[in-house]
Amino acid sequence: MCADQVRDQYEEFPYPTRDPADERRRLITGSPSHLAEINHYIFGGRLDFAQPFRALIAGGGTGDAAIMLAQHLSDADVPAEVVYLDLSTASRAITEARAKARGLSNIAFYTGSLLDLGHFGEFDYIDCCGVLHHLPVPQEGFASLARALKPNGGLGLMVYGELGRTGVYDAQAMLRDLTREGESGADKVALAHKLLAALPPSNRLRRNPLIGDHLSTDAGLYDLLLHSQDRAYRVPDLVAEIETAGMRVASFIEPSRYDPALYLHDKAVLQRLDRMGLEDRAGFAELLAGNMKKHIVYCVRRENEAETVAAPKGPGAIPVLRDAPGPEFAKNMPPGAAFTASLDGLEFSMPLPPLARDILLLCDGNHSLDEIRKSLPGAPDWFRFKPQFDAVYKALNGFNKMLLRFPVN
Ligand SMILES: C[S@@+](CC[C@H](N)C(=O)[O-])C[C@H]1O[C@@H](n2cnc3c(N)ncnc32)[C@H](O)[C@@H]1O
């Protein structure tokens, strides 16, 4: 019953709203499932792009992840297959039109449930963004995805975060009281608009500046406030789902956001958290920040003991700027500038070392640390260069701006 309602919703309101004609002017990129992230967080930066690669986009919706990943794989000449799967034929039609507009031929389209993956074979990577929290029993979804992974494969997930969605579930509850069974989607949306217009200033949704999906499109409003099946996670609940499915967290995105040290600077206070592992620190950071409306996480199989997250360990590491090549990133940066970032209402300014701008100007995604070092003015020795690179890396990787890859023989 619930699965039918969810399918019917996305048949009527494919989400997010996308126009295939827009593919001519831009590629939508994001997390999870940017190819440079998959390589960095799941394959330790050592993915061999000459080898066949299979990805599943589970609950692919209107296509953002499928189109981005298929385009990245095509640009990198990877012999790849991206399998798109969704319950909604309307969403699939939009994604197919987007793929056609780009001339992408590496996506195979299927209509069906991610709970039924038996005949699809195994995948190197699975994207599941904004879907698991809509399943009647999310753990069945986590388990189904985990079963479909190759031994060294990984998942990129996004689920709603409870604290940042303050007020959303109040509005959902009120709308459940107000709407009638069998009422059309359009009538429910009209009713929701009336309720929203009457929210008093003290209402928790109205007071939450982080939530705005209901203000742009009807599909956004329906997805946010009229969903028939929707839950949100705190970090410990999410980690429990991941671990029950036989997986472990490789990294949260953005990594610094899930580290209490981004917010707390008192050494004595921080020291008390020293013994906590990645997951517990993430749970602490979530309570501290209070603004996480979604959680993005890369996971690998528990028995995969490899260092799946790339680290800037040797001169051969190649830094890759995620959004724009280093020279573009650095060109408007005055010498001595800090790196600034803003995350859902919080502003951060990270000091950068003196060589930062010169280093970034050389980070074109093709040159190794040693090559960058040698091209710097005065070619500093490794011991002068590396701490400065590490400081740049810590600031930028913490906000998921800089990733790494290694040459593969
Ligand atoms: C909020 S949309 C997210 C779409 C897309 N992943 C994105 O991030 O833009 C959720 C999508 O999950 C699909 N969905 C929900 N339950 C599903 C299931 N059991 N199997 C496959 N798709 C499902 C819906 O049809 C819908 O298109």
XYZ file of C-alpha atoms and ligand atoms in Angstrom:
436
model
C 0.000 0.000 0.000
C 2.681 2.495 1.047
C 4.943 1.562 -1.877
C 1.980 2.122 -4.230
C 1.343 5.549 -2.723
C 5.012 6.459 -3.061
C 5.055 5.343 -6.702
C 1.820 7.237 -7.430
C 3.261 10.391 -5.865
C 6.364 10.304 -8.066
C 4.257 9.509 -11.148
C 2.274 12.698 -10.511
C 5.115 14.802 -9.080
C 8.506 13.605 -10.386
C 11.094 15.107 -8.087
C 13.204 17.147 -8.310
C 11.654 19.088 -11.205
C 13.995 18.958 -14.218
C 13.749 20.155 -17.828
C 15.795 18.063 -20.314
C 16.345 21.208 -22.433
C 18.587 22.561 -19.627
C 21.180 19.867 -20.390
C 22.407 22.055 -23.243
C 23.662 24.711 -20.844
C 24.874 22.927 -17.708
C 25.670 19.632 -15.968
C 24.210 19.336 -12.478
C 26.878 17.961 -10.141
C 26.597 17.050 -6.486
C 27.180 14.453 -3.797
C 27.095 11.549 -3.616
C 28.285 10.024 -6.909
C 30.683 12.570 -8.356
C 33.241 10.266 -10.026
C 36.196 11.963 -8.291
C 34.496 11.361 -4.918
C 33.751 7.707 -5.680
C 37.415 7.205 -6.525
C 38.628 9.109 -3.434
C 36.246 7.791 -0.757
C 35.656 4.210 -1.922
C 38.645 3.146 -3.998
C 41.422 4.988 -2.170
C 42.020 7.092 -5.289
C 43.212 3.987 -7.181
C 40.258 3.206 -9.425
C 41.504 1.806 -12.741
C 39.503 3.670 -15.360
C 40.567 1.172 -18.048
C 38.555 -1.584 -16.324
C 34.798 -2.098 -16.799
C 32.765 -0.283 -14.139
C 29.135 -0.995 -13.201
C 27.058 1.474 -11.211
C 23.468 1.279 -10.002
C 21.421 4.401 -9.398
C 18.751 3.039 -7.074
C 15.704 5.302 -7.061
C 17.219 7.474 -9.767
C 14.290 9.907 -9.891
C 14.589 12.644 -12.506
C 18.185 11.689 -13.122
C 20.666 14.003 -11.398
C 23.044 11.270 -10.231
C 22.604 9.026 -13.282
C 23.297 11.877 -15.682
C 26.265 13.249 -13.707
C 27.946 9.873 -13.253
C 27.250 8.692 -16.811
C 28.702 11.958 -18.141
C 31.788 11.735 -15.923
C 32.385 8.106 -16.944
C 31.906 8.950 -20.587
C 34.284 11.958 -20.349
C 36.890 9.696 -18.713
C 36.404 7.008 -21.411
C 35.582 4.376 -18.789
C 33.996 1.226 -20.259
C 31.008 1.587 -17.952
C 27.361 0.716 -17.517
C 25.118 2.879 -15.354
C 21.910 1.074 -14.394
C 19.054 3.470 -13.638
C 16.189 2.020 -11.576
C 13.066 3.730 -10.258
C 9.422 2.905 -9.471
C 8.206 5.959 -11.381
C 7.906 5.799 -15.181
C 7.371 9.577 -15.315
C 10.726 10.160 -13.585
C 12.407 7.637 -15.870
C 11.039 9.408 -18.974
C 12.603 12.692 -17.813
C 15.948 10.990 -17.173
C 15.853 9.264 -20.569
C 15.207 12.618 -22.244
C 18.115 14.176 -20.331
C 20.434 11.337 -21.395
C 19.294 11.729 -25.008
C 19.899 15.493 -24.898
C 23.505 14.752 -23.879
C 24.006 11.868 -26.298
C 24.795 9.493 -23.413
C 24.574 5.825 -24.358
C 26.013 4.265 -21.193
C 22.774 4.187 -19.131
C 20.431 1.164 -19.040
C 16.937 2.097 -17.849
C 14.673 -0.093 -15.713
C 11.380 0.439 -13.903
C 11.134 -1.445 -10.605
C 12.023 -1.548 -6.929
C 15.441 -1.449 -5.336
C 14.130 -4.167 -3.040
C 14.223 -6.524 -6.004
C 17.777 -6.459 -7.349
C 18.292 -10.226 -7.724
C 18.693 -10.292 -11.501
C 20.876 -7.200 -11.952
C 24.221 -8.766 -11.008
C 26.862 -7.056 -8.884
C 27.937 -3.438 -8.911
C 31.158 -1.569 -8.212
C 29.161 1.376 -6.940
C 25.566 2.077 -5.910
C 24.008 5.517 -5.516
C 20.893 5.816 -3.395
C 20.110 9.455 -2.790
C 16.959 10.565 -1.025
C 15.224 7.178 -1.305
C 15.866 4.883 1.671
C 13.993 7.176 4.080
C 10.888 6.667 1.890
C 10.806 2.869 2.300
C 8.307 1.317 4.746
C 11.212 -0.690 6.223
C 14.417 1.165 5.305
C 16.631 -1.658 6.611
C 15.305 -3.875 3.804
C 16.625 -1.269 1.373
C 20.042 -0.988 3.026
C 20.320 -4.802 2.985
C 19.217 -5.113 -0.632
C 21.813 -2.565 -1.796
C 24.566 -4.167 0.297
C 23.821 -7.581 -1.250
C 24.224 -6.180 -4.759
C 27.735 -4.791 -4.162
C 30.977 -6.358 -5.335
C 33.346 -7.214 -2.435
C 35.384 -4.015 -2.905
C 32.440 -1.901 -4.029
C 30.801 0.962 -2.204
C 27.602 2.845 -1.597
C 26.943 6.586 -1.773
C 23.852 7.394 0.280
C 21.800 10.406 1.216
C 19.097 10.266 3.858
C 17.278 13.049 5.638
C 18.785 14.470 8.820
C 16.382 14.916 11.700
C 17.673 18.068 13.375
C 17.859 20.249 10.263
C 14.305 19.222 9.341
C 12.803 20.688 12.490
C 9.219 21.662 11.766
C 8.813 19.484 8.677
C 7.151 16.632 10.551
C 4.864 19.049 12.439
C 3.555 20.301 9.101
C 3.270 16.751 7.720
C 1.181 15.726 10.753
C -1.143 18.710 10.366
C -1.591 17.993 6.671
C -2.428 14.357 7.396
C -5.228 15.661 9.645
C -6.456 18.093 7.009
C -6.342 15.972 3.837
C -8.832 13.253 2.895
C -8.163 9.878 1.322
C -8.668 9.957 -2.431
C -8.205 13.718 -2.640
C -6.230 14.759 -5.742
C -2.608 15.807 -5.499
C -3.492 19.280 -6.756
C -6.138 19.707 -4.014
C -3.670 18.608 -1.346
C -1.090 21.084 -2.628
C -3.708 23.882 -2.573
C -4.607 22.980 1.011
C -0.945 22.954 2.008
C -0.495 26.459 0.574
C -3.406 27.666 2.729
C -1.888 26.117 5.842
C 1.552 27.552 5.078
C 0.106 31.029 4.608
C -1.454 30.803 8.068
C 1.557 29.505 10.010
C 2.152 31.753 13.023
C 5.664 33.191 13.477
C 6.291 30.753 16.333
C 5.703 27.671 14.142
C 8.827 25.494 13.964
C 8.761 25.113 10.169
C 8.320 28.833 9.674
C 11.201 29.447 12.066
C 13.501 27.006 10.279
C 15.506 28.972 7.689
C 17.164 25.797 6.372
C 14.040 24.406 4.731
C 12.802 25.923 1.490
C 11.793 23.112 -0.885
C 8.098 23.880 -0.355
C 8.598 27.437 -1.570
C 9.771 26.685 -5.120
C 7.747 23.969 -6.908
C 4.603 21.914 -6.235
C 6.734 18.775 -6.552
C 9.043 20.185 -3.869
C 6.129 21.016 -1.613
C 4.590 17.566 -2.073
C 7.896 15.829 -1.467
C 8.546 17.808 1.708
C 5.155 18.113 3.356
C 2.707 15.641 1.810
C 4.849 12.533 1.510
C 3.074 9.335 2.545
C 6.285 7.666 3.738
C 9.121 9.692 5.171
C 11.462 9.467 8.123
C 14.633 11.288 9.102
C 17.820 10.024 10.712
C 20.179 11.019 13.439
C 23.739 9.848 12.842
C 23.657 6.916 15.314
C 20.453 5.511 13.731
C 21.963 5.825 10.266
C 25.174 4.126 11.365
C 23.121 1.303 12.898
C 21.279 0.729 9.589
C 24.585 0.712 7.686
C 26.241 -1.705 10.106
C 23.231 -4.030 10.272
C 23.516 -4.328 6.500
C 27.137 -5.525 6.880
C 28.684 -2.223 5.815
C 30.863 0.413 7.477
C 31.120 4.158 7.046
C 34.052 5.251 4.875
C 33.331 8.975 5.152
C 30.599 11.463 5.822
C 30.292 14.391 3.424
C 31.562 16.985 4.069
C 34.154 15.311 6.341
C 34.884 18.412 8.478
C 31.214 19.038 9.035
C 31.053 15.755 10.944
C 34.121 16.553 13.056
C 33.523 18.381 16.364
C 36.917 20.068 15.884
C 35.350 22.261 13.200
C 33.160 23.897 15.835
C 35.038 23.430 19.137
C 38.408 25.030 19.640
C 39.054 24.561 23.365
C 41.793 21.907 23.532
C 40.683 20.580 26.923
C 37.122 20.097 25.702
C 38.262 18.515 22.442
C 40.589 16.157 24.269
C 37.585 14.565 25.942
C 36.452 13.391 22.521
C 39.843 11.969 21.535
C 38.867 8.360 22.032
C 35.735 8.561 19.961
C 35.706 6.900 16.555
C 34.561 8.520 13.322
C 30.898 7.630 13.831
C 30.625 8.864 17.421
C 32.391 12.088 16.556
C 29.923 12.532 13.706
C 27.002 12.049 16.076
C 28.481 14.620 18.446
C 29.030 17.115 15.611
C 25.434 16.654 14.514
C 24.133 17.623 17.972
C 26.563 20.498 18.160
C 25.786 22.012 14.759
C 22.046 21.328 14.846
C 21.720 22.228 11.146
C 22.070 18.945 9.268
C 18.984 18.407 7.157
C 20.527 15.530 5.254
C 23.343 13.059 5.725
C 25.567 12.072 2.821
C 27.752 9.077 3.483
C 30.046 6.736 1.546
C 30.113 3.143 2.824
C 32.040 -0.009 2.027
C 31.636 -3.620 3.109
C 32.637 -4.285 6.712
C 35.075 -7.002 5.618
C 36.805 -4.604 3.217
C 39.739 -3.677 5.411
C 41.575 -1.653 2.780
C 42.197 2.040 3.346
C 39.352 2.995 1.070
C 39.667 6.731 1.672
C 42.617 8.270 -0.203
C 45.265 10.048 1.907
C 47.942 12.512 0.741
C 50.721 10.157 1.718
C 53.357 10.222 -0.980
C 54.772 12.377 -3.762
C 52.720 10.453 -6.356
C 49.296 11.603 -5.061
C 47.457 13.800 -7.570
C 45.199 16.482 -6.063
C 41.907 16.965 -7.890
C 39.731 20.017 -7.308
C 36.155 18.790 -7.255
C 34.260 21.719 -8.743
C 36.725 23.660 -10.878
C 40.387 23.130 -11.829
C 42.828 24.615 -9.302
C 43.904 27.534 -11.522
C 40.288 28.652 -11.820
C 39.748 28.168 -8.088
C 42.848 30.176 -7.187
C 42.837 32.914 -9.803
C 40.768 35.379 -7.774
C 42.397 34.457 -4.485
C 44.590 37.216 -3.048
C 47.896 35.955 -1.600
C 47.394 35.111 2.076
C 43.626 34.670 1.696
C 41.734 32.236 3.884
C 39.460 29.503 2.525
C 35.864 30.362 3.337
C 32.832 28.121 3.221
C 29.257 28.359 4.266
C 27.207 25.365 5.397
C 23.506 25.783 6.092
C 23.736 29.031 8.018
C 27.249 28.591 9.423
C 30.211 30.481 7.987
C 33.751 29.135 8.239
C 37.094 30.722 7.499
C 40.109 28.430 7.360
C 43.559 30.055 7.339
C 45.772 28.896 4.473
C 49.600 28.752 4.418
C 51.741 31.196 2.375
C 52.206 28.810 -0.575
C 48.466 27.993 -0.849
C 47.705 30.135 -3.882
C 50.768 28.981 -5.814
C 49.991 25.352 -4.987
C 46.359 25.669 -6.037
C 47.333 27.330 -9.329
C 49.186 24.088 -10.150
C 46.424 21.655 -9.065
C 45.033 20.878 -12.506
C 44.057 17.289 -11.686
C 46.931 15.859 -13.757
C 50.052 16.666 -11.765
C 51.368 14.840 -8.725
C 52.461 16.475 -5.499
C 56.095 16.090 -6.482
C 55.511 17.665 -9.889
C 53.633 20.533 -8.229
C 56.447 21.014 -5.723
C 59.072 21.176 -8.471
C 57.034 23.751 -10.429
C 56.594 26.108 -7.477
C 58.669 29.312 -7.422
C 62.065 28.314 -6.001
C 61.071 24.588 -6.026
C 60.976 24.208 -2.206
C 62.201 20.908 -0.838
C 59.651 18.251 0.112
C 59.909 19.012 3.842
C 59.066 22.665 3.329
C 56.377 21.925 0.767
C 54.495 19.029 2.368
C 53.249 20.719 5.576
C 51.936 23.572 3.462
C 50.203 21.221 1.065
C 48.777 19.303 4.041
C 47.289 22.513 5.444
C 45.666 23.310 2.084
C 44.416 19.746 1.813
C 42.991 19.695 5.337
C 40.995 22.869 4.716
C 39.735 21.980 1.247
C 39.221 18.252 1.627
C 37.364 18.900 4.879
C 34.760 20.725 2.806
C 34.950 18.119 0.026
C 36.585 20.559 -2.386
C 39.887 18.726 -2.885
C 40.177 14.998 -3.557
C 43.024 12.712 -4.503
C 43.829 10.129 -7.088
C 46.904 8.019 -7.747
C 48.370 6.905 -11.053
C 47.252 3.355 -11.855
C 49.677 1.187 -13.849
C 13.109 12.103 -3.618
S 13.253 11.231 -5.103
C 15.020 11.220 -5.282
C 15.446 10.988 -6.694
C 16.946 10.998 -6.961
N 17.630 9.906 -6.293
C 17.573 12.311 -6.594
O 18.359 12.354 -5.635
O 17.307 13.311 -7.257
C 12.914 9.559 -4.600
C 12.812 8.586 -5.762
O 12.866 7.254 -5.240
C 11.980 6.448 -5.963
N 11.666 5.274 -5.136
C 11.007 5.245 -3.949
N 10.950 3.984 -3.490
C 11.606 3.203 -4.396
C 11.907 1.827 -4.486
N 11.508 0.968 -3.552
N 12.597 1.388 -5.549
C 13.005 2.233 -6.525
N 12.746 3.548 -6.494
C 12.067 4.036 -5.449
C 10.808 7.360 -6.244
O 10.017 6.901 -7.310
C 11.509 8.681 -6.529
O 11.767 8.869 -7.896
